[in-house]
Short mmCIF file of N, CA, C and O in Angstrom, two decimals:
data_model
loop_
_atom_site.label_atom_id
_atom_site.label_comp_id
_atom_site.label_asym_id
_atom_site.label_seq_id
_atom_site.Cartn_x
_atom_site.Cartn_y
_atom_site.Cartn_z
N MET A 1 -42.13 -21.93 10.58
CA MET A 1 -41.60 -22.23 9.96
C MET A 1 -41.66 -22.29 8.80
O MET A 1 -43.25 -23.21 8.03
N THR A 2 -40.67 -22.49 7.54
CA THR A 2 -41.34 -22.07 5.97
C THR A 2 -40.52 -23.94 5.59
O THR A 2 -39.62 -23.73 6.14
N PRO A 3 -42.34 -24.37 4.55
CA PRO A 3 -41.37 -25.04 4.21
C PRO A 3 -40.13 -25.25 3.60
O PRO A 3 -39.10 -23.89 3.11
N ILE A 4 -39.24 -26.18 3.48
CA ILE A 4 -37.97 -26.57 2.79
C ILE A 4 -38.06 -26.58 1.78
O ILE A 4 -38.42 -27.32 0.77
N GLY A 5 -36.87 -26.23 0.73
CA GLY A 5 -36.72 -25.28 0.15
C GLY A 5 -37.72 -24.51 -0.97
O GLY A 5 -37.67 -24.41 -1.94
N ILE A 6 -39.08 -23.94 -0.51
CA ILE A 6 -40.16 -22.67 -1.05
C ILE A 6 -39.39 -21.36 -0.49
O ILE A 6 -39.28 -21.68 1.47
N SER A 7 -38.53 -20.61 -0.18
CA SER A 7 -38.45 -19.31 0.25
C SER A 7 -39.53 -18.57 -0.21
O SER A 7 -40.39 -18.23 -0.71
N VAL A 8 -39.54 -18.17 1.35
CA VAL A 8 -40.72 -16.89 1.27
C VAL A 8 -40.42 -15.83 0.59
O VAL A 8 -39.66 -14.74 1.22
N ILE A 9 -41.14 -14.30 0.16
CA ILE A 9 -40.87 -13.03 0.14
C ILE A 9 -42.27 -13.23 0.63
O ILE A 9 -42.34 -12.71 -0.20
N LYS A 10 -41.86 -11.81 1.62
CA LYS A 10 -42.56 -11.14 1.81
C LYS A 10 -44.03 -11.67 2.17
O LYS A 10 -45.21 -11.25 1.79
N GLY A 11 -44.15 -12.91 2.97
CA GLY A 11 -44.94 -14.03 3.20
C GLY A 11 -45.73 -15.04 1.67
O GLY A 11 -46.57 -15.43 1.66
N ARG A 12 -45.11 -14.67 0.57
CA ARG A 12 -45.16 -15.41 -0.41
C ARG A 12 -44.01 -16.36 -1.30
O ARG A 12 -43.44 -16.11 -0.70
N SER A 13 -45.12 -17.76 -1.66
CA SER A 13 -44.25 -18.81 -1.85
C SER A 13 -43.26 -18.44 -3.20
O SER A 13 -44.15 -17.62 -4.23
N LYS A 14 -42.34 -18.75 -3.94
CA LYS A 14 -42.02 -19.35 -5.65
C LYS A 14 -43.56 -19.56 -5.38
O LYS A 14 -43.80 -19.25 -6.82
N ALA A 15 -43.85 -20.89 -5.49
CA ALA A 15 -44.76 -21.44 -6.07
C ALA A 15 -46.12 -20.46 -6.69
O ALA A 15 -46.72 -20.74 -7.41
N ALA A 16 -46.63 -19.36 -5.06
CA ALA A 16 -47.83 -18.98 -5.49
C ALA A 16 -47.21 -18.10 -6.12
O ALA A 16 -47.92 -17.11 -7.08
N ALA A 17 -46.15 -17.41 -6.54
CA ALA A 17 -45.64 -16.45 -7.29
C ALA A 17 -45.85 -16.83 -9.07
O ALA A 17 -46.17 -16.25 -9.98
N ARG A 18 -45.45 -18.17 -9.21
CA ARG A 18 -45.75 -18.38 -10.07
C ARG A 18 -46.56 -18.93 -10.92
O ARG A 18 -46.93 -18.69 -11.92
N ALA A 19 -47.55 -19.07 -10.35
CA ALA A 19 -48.95 -19.04 -10.60
C ALA A 19 -49.79 -18.20 -10.85
O ALA A 19 -50.51 -17.62 -11.86
N ARG A 20 -48.96 -16.46 -10.02
CA ARG A 20 -50.03 -16.03 -10.57
C ARG A 20 -49.12 -15.27 -12.12
O ARG A 20 -49.59 -14.25 -12.57
N ARG A 21 -47.72 -15.87 -12.32
CA ARG A 21 -47.06 -15.11 -13.75
C ARG A 21 -47.97 -16.43 -14.85
O ARG A 21 -48.33 -15.08 -15.60
N GLN A 22 -48.07 -17.30 -14.30
CA GLN A 22 -49.06 -18.31 -15.13
C GLN A 22 -50.36 -16.92 -15.57
O GLN A 22 -50.80 -17.96 -17.05
N VAL A 23 -51.36 -17.28 -14.23
CA VAL A 23 -52.76 -17.06 -15.07
C VAL A 23 -52.14 -15.45 -15.83
O VAL A 23 -53.33 -15.26 -16.61
N ARG A 24 -51.18 -14.55 -15.30
CA ARG A 24 -51.03 -13.17 -16.17
C ARG A 24 -51.42 -13.87 -17.79
O ARG A 24 -51.36 -13.01 -18.39
N GLY A 25 -50.32 -14.74 -17.51
CA GLY A 25 -49.41 -15.14 -19.47
C GLY A 25 -50.87 -15.24 -19.73
O GLY A 25 -51.16 -15.35 -21.39
N ARG A 26 -51.49 -16.20 -19.47
CA ARG A 26 -52.69 -17.21 -19.70
C ARG A 26 -54.01 -16.20 -20.40
O ARG A 26 -54.88 -16.25 -21.09
N LYS A 27 -53.99 -15.07 -19.69
CA LYS A 27 -54.93 -14.59 -20.40
C LYS A 27 -54.94 -13.16 -22.13
O LYS A 27 -55.50 -13.29 -22.56
N HIS A 28 -53.37 -13.97 -22.10
CA HIS A 28 -53.16 -13.23 -22.85
C HIS A 28 -53.06 -14.42 -24.17
O HIS A 28 -52.54 -14.39 -25.67
N ILE A 29 -52.96 -15.94 -23.89
CA ILE A 29 -52.27 -16.67 -24.75
C ILE A 29 -53.53 -17.82 -24.87
O ILE A 29 -53.74 -18.09 -23.58
N LYS A 30 -53.92 -17.81 -25.78
CA LYS A 30 -54.74 -18.62 -26.73
C LYS A 30 -54.52 -19.04 -27.74
O LYS A 30 -54.35 -19.45 -28.34
N GLY A 31 -54.97 -20.97 -27.14
CA GLY A 31 -54.70 -22.11 -28.33
C GLY A 31 -55.54 -21.80 -29.01
O GLY A 31 -57.56 -22.51 -28.76
N THR A 32 -56.26 -22.13 -30.13
CA THR A 32 -56.98 -21.77 -31.53
C THR A 32 -57.07 -23.33 -32.37
O THR A 32 -55.86 -24.18 -32.06
N THR A 33 -58.03 -23.48 -33.31
CA THR A 33 -57.68 -24.66 -33.37
C THR A 33 -57.02 -24.51 -34.45
O THR A 33 -55.76 -25.58 -35.30
N VAL A 34 -56.21 -23.58 -35.26
CA VAL A 34 -55.38 -22.97 -36.56
C VAL A 34 -54.12 -23.42 -35.86
O VAL A 34 -52.88 -23.86 -36.36
N ARG A 35 -54.50 -22.44 -34.63
CA ARG A 35 -53.28 -22.77 -33.65
C ARG A 35 -53.00 -22.47 -32.81
O ARG A 35 -53.01 -21.37 -31.38
N PRO A 36 -52.99 -23.91 -31.82
CA PRO A 36 -52.61 -23.77 -30.84
C PRO A 36 -51.65 -23.80 -29.91
O PRO A 36 -50.75 -23.67 -29.90
N ARG A 37 -51.99 -23.86 -28.98
CA ARG A 37 -51.01 -23.58 -27.73
C ARG A 37 -50.48 -24.94 -27.11
O ARG A 37 -50.58 -26.22 -26.77
N LEU A 38 -49.19 -24.91 -26.99
CA LEU A 38 -48.11 -25.54 -26.79
C LEU A 38 -47.15 -25.57 -25.22
O LEU A 38 -47.08 -24.08 -25.08
N VAL A 39 -48.34 -25.80 -23.97
CA VAL A 39 -48.22 -26.15 -22.64
C VAL A 39 -46.90 -26.98 -21.98
O VAL A 39 -46.28 -27.62 -22.44
N VAL A 40 -45.27 -26.30 -22.09
CA VAL A 40 -44.54 -26.80 -21.08
C VAL A 40 -44.91 -26.28 -19.70
O VAL A 40 -44.91 -25.34 -18.73
N THR A 41 -44.56 -27.89 -18.39
CA THR A 41 -44.92 -28.09 -17.54
C THR A 41 -43.72 -28.88 -16.90
O THR A 41 -43.31 -29.88 -17.02
N ARG A 42 -42.80 -27.95 -15.76
CA ARG A 42 -41.40 -28.59 -15.30
C ARG A 42 -41.89 -28.97 -13.83
O ARG A 42 -42.49 -27.82 -13.44
N SER A 43 -41.15 -29.93 -13.60
CA SER A 43 -41.41 -30.71 -12.28
C SER A 43 -39.46 -30.07 -12.10
O SER A 43 -38.56 -30.00 -12.84
N SER A 44 -39.22 -30.28 -11.16
CA SER A 44 -37.81 -30.77 -10.15
C SER A 44 -36.75 -31.69 -11.04
O SER A 44 -35.57 -31.59 -11.77
N ARG A 45 -37.22 -32.97 -12.29
CA ARG A 45 -36.99 -34.27 -12.65
C ARG A 45 -37.12 -34.06 -13.92
O ARG A 45 -37.19 -34.47 -14.69
N HIS A 46 -39.13 -33.32 -14.14
CA HIS A 46 -39.29 -34.29 -15.49
C HIS A 46 -40.33 -32.80 -16.87
O HIS A 46 -39.88 -31.61 -15.35
N VAL A 47 -40.20 -32.79 -17.58
CA VAL A 47 -40.92 -31.79 -18.36
C VAL A 47 -41.88 -32.28 -19.20
O VAL A 47 -41.90 -33.82 -19.27
N PHE A 48 -43.11 -32.22 -18.96
CA PHE A 48 -44.16 -32.38 -19.90
C PHE A 48 -44.76 -31.08 -20.85
O PHE A 48 -44.72 -30.19 -20.24
N VAL A 49 -45.31 -31.98 -21.43
CA VAL A 49 -45.50 -31.21 -22.98
C VAL A 49 -46.65 -31.33 -23.76
O VAL A 49 -47.16 -32.24 -23.91
N GLN A 50 -47.50 -30.40 -24.07
CA GLN A 50 -49.14 -30.79 -24.31
C GLN A 50 -49.23 -29.57 -25.17
O GLN A 50 -49.12 -28.68 -25.73
N VAL A 51 -50.32 -30.02 -27.06
CA VAL A 51 -50.36 -28.88 -27.78
C VAL A 51 -51.93 -29.37 -27.53
O VAL A 51 -52.46 -30.56 -27.92
N VAL A 52 -52.38 -28.17 -26.76
CA VAL A 52 -53.87 -27.89 -26.34
C VAL A 52 -54.72 -27.56 -27.52
O VAL A 52 -53.92 -26.03 -27.78
N ASP A 53 -55.75 -27.69 -27.33
CA ASP A 53 -56.77 -26.70 -28.88
C ASP A 53 -57.82 -26.16 -27.70
O ASP A 53 -58.18 -27.05 -26.64
N ASP A 54 -57.66 -25.42 -27.19
CA ASP A 54 -58.71 -24.70 -26.18
C ASP A 54 -59.68 -24.01 -27.11
O ASP A 54 -60.38 -24.73 -26.37
N THR A 55 -60.73 -24.38 -28.01
CA THR A 55 -61.67 -23.57 -29.01
C THR A 55 -62.50 -25.36 -28.21
O THR A 55 -63.81 -24.95 -28.41
N ARG A 56 -61.56 -26.29 -28.55
CA ARG A 56 -62.47 -27.59 -28.38
C ARG A 56 -62.07 -28.36 -27.40
O ARG A 56 -62.87 -29.23 -26.75
N GLY A 57 -61.24 -28.00 -26.39
CA GLY A 57 -60.77 -27.83 -25.02
C GLY A 57 -59.87 -29.50 -25.92
O GLY A 57 -60.36 -30.67 -24.49
N LEU A 58 -58.72 -30.21 -26.12
CA LEU A 58 -58.42 -31.42 -26.83
C LEU A 58 -57.18 -30.92 -26.73
O LEU A 58 -56.60 -29.67 -26.93
N THR A 59 -56.33 -32.20 -25.87
CA THR A 59 -54.79 -32.11 -26.24
C THR A 59 -54.44 -32.44 -27.75
O THR A 59 -54.93 -33.79 -27.69
N LEU A 60 -53.96 -32.36 -28.51
CA LEU A 60 -54.41 -32.53 -29.88
C LEU A 60 -52.48 -34.27 -29.87
O LEU A 60 -52.80 -34.54 -30.32
N ALA A 61 -51.76 -33.03 -29.01
CA ALA A 61 -50.18 -34.42 -29.25
C ALA A 61 -49.71 -33.76 -27.28
O ALA A 61 -49.83 -32.81 -26.81
N SER A 62 -48.84 -35.18 -27.07
CA SER A 62 -48.53 -34.55 -26.43
C SER A 62 -46.52 -35.47 -25.54
O SER A 62 -47.14 -36.79 -26.11
N ALA A 63 -45.86 -35.26 -24.98
CA ALA A 63 -44.43 -36.00 -24.92
C ALA A 63 -44.51 -35.43 -23.85
O ALA A 63 -44.55 -34.53 -23.44
N SER A 64 -43.40 -35.85 -22.98
CA SER A 64 -43.38 -36.07 -21.16
C SER A 64 -41.43 -36.67 -21.63
O SER A 64 -41.33 -37.61 -22.15
N THR A 65 -40.75 -36.16 -20.43
CA THR A 65 -39.52 -37.48 -19.88
C THR A 65 -40.13 -38.86 -18.83
O THR A 65 -39.15 -39.18 -18.88
N LEU A 66 -40.89 -38.85 -19.16
CA LEU A 66 -41.80 -39.40 -18.30
C LEU A 66 -41.36 -40.85 -19.37
O LEU A 66 -41.89 -42.94 -19.30
N GLU A 67 -42.13 -40.83 -20.32
CA GLU A 67 -41.96 -42.22 -21.11
C GLU A 67 -39.99 -43.15 -22.07
O GLU A 67 -39.74 -42.56 -21.26
N ALA A 68 -40.38 -44.45 -21.65
CA ALA A 68 -40.03 -45.44 -21.13
C ALA A 68 -38.58 -44.98 -22.31
O ALA A 68 -37.12 -44.80 -22.43
N ASP A 69 -38.42 -44.65 -23.89
CA ASP A 69 -36.98 -44.24 -24.35
C ASP A 69 -35.97 -42.70 -23.72
O ASP A 69 -35.48 -43.20 -23.74
N LEU A 70 -37.80 -42.20 -23.23
CA LEU A 70 -36.03 -40.94 -22.97
C LEU A 70 -35.69 -41.48 -20.76
O LEU A 70 -35.00 -40.34 -20.66
N ARG A 71 -36.84 -42.31 -20.45
CA ARG A 71 -36.76 -42.71 -18.83
C ARG A 71 -34.68 -43.54 -19.41
O ARG A 71 -34.27 -43.25 -18.55
N SER A 72 -34.66 -44.12 -20.39
CA SER A 72 -33.44 -44.72 -20.59
C SER A 72 -32.21 -43.71 -21.29
O SER A 72 -31.21 -44.21 -21.01
N LEU A 73 -32.52 -42.88 -21.88
CA LEU A 73 -31.40 -41.68 -22.60
C LEU A 73 -30.26 -41.48 -21.20
O LEU A 73 -31.35 -40.61 -20.64
N GLU A 74 -29.48 -41.23 -21.70
CA GLU A 74 -27.99 -41.26 -20.71
C GLU A 74 -27.79 -39.42 -21.01
O GLU A 74 -27.37 -39.55 -21.69
N ALA A 75 -28.82 -38.58 -20.80
CA ALA A 75 -27.98 -37.43 -20.41
C ALA A 75 -28.43 -36.40 -19.28
O ALA A 75 -29.25 -36.98 -18.28
N ASP A 76 -28.45 -35.58 -19.75
CA ASP A 76 -28.72 -34.36 -18.07
C ASP A 76 -30.03 -33.93 -18.13
O ASP A 76 -30.88 -33.94 -19.97
N LYS A 77 -30.72 -33.36 -18.18
CA LYS A 77 -32.61 -32.83 -17.45
C LYS A 77 -31.92 -31.49 -18.96
O LYS A 77 -33.49 -32.34 -19.95
N THR A 78 -31.47 -31.04 -19.55
CA THR A 78 -31.68 -30.05 -20.18
C THR A 78 -31.52 -30.93 -21.67
O THR A 78 -32.67 -30.53 -22.79
N ALA A 79 -31.06 -31.72 -21.93
CA ALA A 79 -30.25 -32.69 -23.24
C ALA A 79 -31.86 -33.14 -23.63
O ALA A 79 -32.40 -33.73 -24.62
N LYS A 80 -32.46 -33.64 -22.74
CA LYS A 80 -33.75 -34.76 -22.22
C LYS A 80 -35.06 -34.17 -22.33
O LYS A 80 -36.01 -33.93 -23.05
N ALA A 81 -35.45 -32.38 -21.76
CA ALA A 81 -36.09 -31.60 -22.50
C ALA A 81 -35.66 -30.56 -23.94
O ALA A 81 -37.68 -31.31 -24.13
N ARG A 82 -35.09 -30.95 -24.69
CA ARG A 82 -34.84 -30.88 -25.85
C ARG A 82 -35.29 -31.61 -26.78
O ARG A 82 -36.03 -31.82 -27.98
N ARG A 83 -34.80 -33.09 -26.33
CA ARG A 83 -35.81 -34.11 -27.23
C ARG A 83 -37.13 -34.54 -26.92
O ARG A 83 -37.86 -34.87 -27.70
N VAL A 84 -37.88 -33.71 -25.87
CA VAL A 84 -39.58 -34.33 -25.69
C VAL A 84 -40.05 -33.21 -26.86
O VAL A 84 -40.35 -33.63 -27.18
N GLY A 85 -39.11 -32.02 -26.48
CA GLY A 85 -39.82 -30.79 -27.81
C GLY A 85 -40.08 -31.14 -29.63
O GLY A 85 -40.30 -31.29 -29.75
N GLU A 86 -38.29 -32.13 -29.31
CA GLU A 86 -38.35 -32.82 -30.93
C GLU A 86 -39.67 -33.79 -31.41
O GLU A 86 -40.34 -33.91 -31.68
N LEU A 87 -40.33 -34.81 -30.36
CA LEU A 87 -40.86 -35.21 -29.79
C LEU A 87 -41.93 -35.05 -30.54
O LEU A 87 -43.14 -35.53 -30.81
N VAL A 88 -42.30 -34.22 -29.18
CA VAL A 88 -43.89 -33.07 -29.57
C VAL A 88 -44.15 -32.75 -31.00
O VAL A 88 -45.17 -32.09 -31.72
N ALA A 89 -42.96 -32.01 -31.66
CA ALA A 89 -42.94 -31.15 -32.51
C ALA A 89 -43.14 -32.33 -33.98
O ALA A 89 -44.68 -32.74 -34.66
N GLU A 90 -42.66 -33.67 -33.64
CA GLU A 90 -43.08 -34.60 -34.76
C GLU A 90 -44.96 -35.41 -34.51
O GLU A 90 -45.49 -34.92 -35.58
N ARG A 91 -45.16 -35.36 -33.03
CA ARG A 91 -46.51 -36.20 -32.94
C ARG A 91 -47.47 -34.80 -33.46
O ARG A 91 -48.28 -35.06 -33.53
N ALA A 92 -47.05 -33.19 -32.96
CA ALA A 92 -48.15 -32.32 -33.69
C ALA A 92 -47.70 -32.43 -35.40
O ALA A 92 -49.54 -32.37 -35.73
N GLN A 93 -47.21 -32.07 -36.12
CA GLN A 93 -46.90 -32.29 -37.43
C GLN A 93 -47.66 -33.78 -37.86
O GLN A 93 -48.45 -33.41 -38.71
N ALA A 94 -48.00 -34.67 -37.68
CA ALA A 94 -48.38 -36.13 -37.65
C ALA A 94 -50.11 -35.05 -37.09
O ALA A 94 -50.51 -36.13 -38.25
N ALA A 95 -50.37 -34.56 -36.59
CA ALA A 95 -51.67 -34.41 -36.42
C ALA A 95 -52.45 -33.57 -37.29
O ALA A 95 -53.49 -32.88 -36.45
N GLY A 96 -51.43 -32.29 -37.88
CA GLY A 96 -51.82 -31.41 -38.54
C GLY A 96 -51.60 -30.04 -38.49
O GLY A 96 -51.91 -29.72 -38.88
N VAL A 97 -50.85 -29.96 -37.09
CA VAL A 97 -50.54 -28.84 -36.89
C VAL A 97 -48.55 -27.90 -37.05
O VAL A 97 -47.74 -29.17 -36.69
N ALA A 98 -48.84 -27.11 -37.71
CA ALA A 98 -47.87 -26.79 -38.31
C ALA A 98 -46.97 -25.93 -37.74
O ALA A 98 -46.11 -25.31 -37.58
N SER A 99 -47.91 -24.82 -36.96
CA SER A 99 -47.95 -23.74 -35.64
C SER A 99 -48.25 -23.51 -34.92
O SER A 99 -49.42 -24.15 -34.05
N VAL A 100 -47.79 -23.74 -33.40
CA VAL A 100 -48.49 -23.08 -32.28
C VAL A 100 -48.06 -21.65 -31.55
O VAL A 100 -46.90 -21.19 -32.06
N VAL A 101 -48.46 -21.95 -29.77
CA VAL A 101 -48.82 -20.76 -29.98
C VAL A 101 -47.31 -21.23 -28.19
O VAL A 101 -47.97 -22.03 -27.56
N PHE A 102 -46.70 -20.65 -27.88
CA PHE A 102 -45.69 -20.97 -26.73
C PHE A 102 -46.94 -20.80 -25.25
O PHE A 102 -45.86 -19.33 -25.06
N ASP A 103 -46.25 -21.24 -24.43
CA ASP A 103 -46.95 -20.78 -23.63
C ASP A 103 -46.49 -22.03 -21.86
O ASP A 103 -45.69 -22.64 -21.95
N ARG A 104 -45.58 -20.69 -21.33
CA ARG A 104 -44.06 -21.43 -20.84
C ARG A 104 -45.16 -21.39 -19.14
O ARG A 104 -44.01 -21.96 -18.51
N ALA A 105 -46.34 -21.45 -18.91
CA ALA A 105 -46.40 -21.21 -18.40
C ALA A 105 -46.32 -20.56 -16.83
O ALA A 105 -45.70 -21.20 -15.79
N GLY A 106 -45.37 -20.21 -16.58
CA GLY A 106 -45.46 -18.64 -15.47
C GLY A 106 -44.13 -19.53 -15.47
O GLY A 106 -43.47 -18.60 -13.87
N ASN A 107 -42.90 -20.10 -16.29
CA ASN A 107 -41.36 -20.42 -15.82
C ASN A 107 -40.61 -19.64 -16.96
O ASN A 107 -41.48 -18.59 -17.83
N LYS A 108 -39.35 -19.90 -16.17
CA LYS A 108 -38.87 -19.04 -17.04
C LYS A 108 -38.24 -18.97 -18.70
O LYS A 108 -38.60 -20.24 -18.82
N TYR A 109 -38.51 -18.27 -20.04
CA TYR A 109 -37.87 -18.72 -21.42
C TYR A 109 -36.18 -18.86 -20.18
O TYR A 109 -35.04 -18.14 -21.40
N HIS A 110 -35.73 -20.04 -20.72
CA HIS A 110 -34.37 -20.17 -19.89
C HIS A 110 -34.67 -22.23 -19.49
O HIS A 110 -34.72 -22.59 -19.10
N GLY A 111 -33.22 -22.59 -19.88
CA GLY A 111 -33.00 -23.73 -19.59
C GLY A 111 -33.68 -24.94 -20.48
O GLY A 111 -33.69 -24.55 -21.78
N ARG A 112 -34.72 -25.32 -18.70
CA ARG A 112 -35.10 -27.53 -19.82
C ARG A 112 -36.14 -25.57 -20.97
O ARG A 112 -36.49 -27.21 -21.45
N VAL A 113 -36.61 -25.22 -20.06
CA VAL A 113 -37.94 -24.42 -20.65
C VAL A 113 -37.97 -24.03 -22.26
O VAL A 113 -39.16 -24.31 -23.46
N ALA A 114 -36.36 -23.20 -22.47
CA ALA A 114 -36.33 -23.12 -23.59
C ALA A 114 -35.43 -24.04 -25.00
O ALA A 114 -35.62 -24.07 -26.08
N ALA A 115 -35.06 -25.28 -23.42
CA ALA A 115 -34.51 -26.35 -24.64
C ALA A 115 -36.09 -26.94 -24.96
O ALA A 115 -35.73 -27.57 -26.83
N VAL A 116 -36.98 -26.89 -24.86
CA VAL A 116 -38.37 -27.46 -24.89
C VAL A 116 -38.83 -26.14 -26.54
O VAL A 116 -38.87 -27.62 -27.78
N ALA A 117 -38.38 -25.32 -26.90
CA ALA A 117 -39.01 -24.72 -27.47
C ALA A 117 -37.85 -25.52 -29.09
O ALA A 117 -38.10 -24.64 -30.37
N GLU A 118 -36.35 -24.75 -29.06
CA GLU A 118 -36.34 -25.16 -29.19
C GLU A 118 -35.62 -26.17 -30.31
O GLU A 118 -35.29 -26.56 -31.29
N GLY A 119 -36.22 -27.54 -29.38
CA GLY A 119 -35.70 -28.38 -30.12
C GLY A 119 -37.04 -28.78 -30.97
O GLY A 119 -37.21 -29.81 -32.29
N ALA A 120 -38.49 -28.53 -30.27
CA ALA A 120 -39.56 -28.10 -31.69
C ALA A 120 -39.36 -27.39 -32.43
O ALA A 120 -39.63 -27.71 -33.73
N ARG A 121 -38.47 -26.50 -32.11
CA ARG A 121 -38.02 -26.02 -33.60
C ARG A 121 -37.24 -26.36 -35.01
O ARG A 121 -37.68 -26.31 -35.94
N GLU A 122 -36.02 -26.93 -33.86
CA GLU A 122 -35.42 -27.76 -34.87
C GLU A 122 -36.44 -28.94 -35.52
O GLU A 122 -35.64 -29.51 -37.30
N LYS A 123 -37.55 -29.53 -35.42
CA LYS A 123 -38.19 -30.42 -35.80
C LYS A 123 -39.34 -30.02 -37.03
O LYS A 123 -39.93 -30.38 -37.14
N GLY A 124 -39.22 -28.23 -36.81
CA GLY A 124 -40.15 -27.98 -38.34
C GLY A 124 -41.15 -26.77 -37.04
O GLY A 124 -42.16 -26.91 -38.39
N LEU A 125 -41.27 -27.22 -36.74
CA LEU A 125 -43.35 -26.37 -35.51
C LEU A 125 -42.68 -24.99 -35.15
O LEU A 125 -41.35 -24.58 -34.60
N ALA A 126 -43.56 -24.58 -36.24
CA ALA A 126 -43.36 -22.40 -35.94
C ALA A 126 -44.22 -22.14 -34.96
O ALA A 126 -44.86 -22.51 -34.44
N LEU A 127 -42.87 -21.22 -34.29
CA LEU A 127 -43.24 -20.88 -32.63
C LEU A 127 -43.08 -19.31 -33.20
O LEU A 127 -43.20 -18.41 -33.21
#
């Protein structure tokens, strides 16, 4: 019997398919000191975003919908995701980052993932 909420196609789950897409994309996307990686992690309720320098193994900036000011925000999940993108862009620029490589982590560039990117672009972060 299949767990509720996970559809199985040819014996594979949605989570496994997303993990394969993530690994495939990670082969080509690397964060450097000059241009770190902006990683978007999406759950059913929240969005977590980090700016990661893979050469040094450091997280330079981060933001999520779990933060107190965003939890109290009365908006839909997409609007909150856009605000997370704006926040992470401000924090990345404060850390001296002007340009990043966008890592959607196997998710479609649609909805909340796209809203994070748009919010970061609006605040001046080059993707």
